[in-house]
């Protein structure tokens, strides 16, 4: 009789053992992520909600804050300068994102076509990405002077940073120069995932270089393009150093973008409540821009 | 890929490559000029005589030696913490299944989209409450783990064959042994990439040190440089010379690990899924 139930017992024991091993492994995996979870909660997630709370107060970083409801938001939107800053920030995003993506995609496409000196080209284009933003700001602040080499090269005389009409363009040139190299690498990685047989087939069907790029490569590159455009936007919306060092937000307020405005409100004018409301609006702006990217670039066939 | 196509690609790449390096070359050249000759038209690429004393004068005008050391210390500490924690998280998130794993990873990745200025006020308040204003801890701790690092580590470790880990477990290795003896040694290239990117980002960071640091004894290189911009506004060559000094360490570091860095970025970049 005992012999008859023995196999079942064995199976059950093995099952319990496997299950606990499974659980044990799950716990181990979770334990490895604990420092990161604590860090992200304490320094990112909780501050986000804390900031949302602060945006309804008149916090000054000095005295205990008082609840003032939506006043910060209302005063922000009644301030034409604030609305202008939002518009300017979006312009900055567009002026950087489109040239960065177009240029880095073109460069990656060219590098992918050559066999020799690939590492050299990648190094040349990547170099600006590792240059300290303060240093590149100082360099370009002088290069873009009315008498600087940029104008000498083009035989014109434009105050790229001194004229309110061109200051944003001057700023965008530096940011593009800084970012392109990183995305060249990302796009090159994406291009190498494109199966050669598909390109061969397109060529046999009589597709030209541009046609096969547009109809074969681009659809396959969509995820990479989406990643690149979304992270470029995040990069631009984080960018504080160049406007701060190169132009101090000027001339006038012509290069005051959201990060600089939030910094000034909070740490120069001690209006942390007001700055928090602006921070929430920056977050919403970045969500909207990301959503637009997903709508434009995600694969609707899936 | 015909031959003439490749040649024209090379020509365009060389021209654009030059265009990308010119600002740096200009920076080196400008740091050897005088404030009078820096805007000469046409620009004198090989200044004669070269004013090497710009460097010594600028260096001694502020405590740049001190700033350099502070920047090194901060960037090094952040890099060590970032590599250790993101490696652990990347392993946990890629090789184990547990409740909430995908939500955790999704949350971490979505913080890639979060601009730091959107949370800097509360992060400042938290740092202040911990008594870390004007301390190295205040600069280091709030920035030790980046979503980028966790993302890259996870992408890389997803490619790790789980049979390798299982055979060690069956041989009786503890989880810690598996991690320390098998996983960590296999992550060399991505550690180099994440390490360098973290080091460079920290070395280059201006905004957070600007908020947290008040005394010059704690200044970093970017703070010293931007201070230059305020107080010695017309002394272009000194500013330029110190900018070049700030650039040198990152360029050396980058050239050393260039291949690893670019390869790891390619691995993670190629694995991006929609």
Tab-separated table of C-alpha atoms in Angstrom, chain A residues 48 86 89-90 93 229-238 258 278-294, chain B residues 110-118:
chain	number	residue	atom	x	y	z
A	48	UNK	CA	7.620	64.300	-8.921
A	86	UNK	CA	6.814	77.832	-23.776
A	89	UNK	CA	11.086	76.066	-25.920
A	90	UNK	CA	8.967	74.190	-28.451
A	93	UNK	CA	12.953	71.456	-29.646
A	229	UNK	CA	13.428	61.494	-31.586
A	230	UNK	CA	11.949	60.890	-28.140
A	231	UNK	CA	15.346	61.021	-26.412
A	232	UNK	CA	16.440	64.084	-28.419
A	233	UNK	CA	13.378	65.928	-27.181
A	234	UNK	CA	14.152	64.901	-23.602
A	235	UNK	CA	17.731	66.103	-24.124
A	236	UNK	CA	16.646	69.485	-25.434
A	237	UNK	CA	14.080	69.968	-22.673
A	238	UNK	CA	16.818	69.215	-20.120
A	258	UNK	CA	11.931	76.493	-19.718
A	278	UNK	CA	6.244	75.654	-14.331
A	279	UNK	CA	7.975	72.305	-13.788
A	280	UNK	CA	4.621	70.505	-13.935
A	281	UNK	CA	3.834	72.353	-17.175
A	282	UNK	CA	7.254	71.379	-18.583
A	283	UNK	CA	6.488	67.776	-17.728
A	284	UNK	CA	3.108	68.013	-19.459
A	285	UNK	CA	4.760	69.644	-22.488
A	286	UNK	CA	7.279	66.818	-22.693
A	287	UNK	CA	4.485	64.229	-22.445
A	288	UNK	CA	2.552	65.932	-25.250
A	289	UNK	CA	5.652	66.098	-27.473
A	290	UNK	CA	6.379	62.425	-26.787
A	291	UNK	CA	2.799	61.473	-27.559
A	292	UNK	CA	3.022	63.324	-30.892
A	293	UNK	CA	6.221	61.410	-31.674
A	294	UNK	CA	4.550	58.094	-30.952
B	110	UNK	CA	9.897	56.120	-18.936
B	111	UNK	CA	11.968	58.340	-16.648
B	112	UNK	CA	14.303	58.673	-19.660
B	113	UNK	CA	11.714	61.131	-20.922
B	114	UNK	CA	11.692	63.161	-17.730
B	115	UNK	CA	13.657	66.418	-18.066
B	116	UNK	CA	15.670	66.963	-14.872
B	117	UNK	CA	14.592	70.636	-14.580
B	118	UNK	CA	11.046	69.330	-14.051
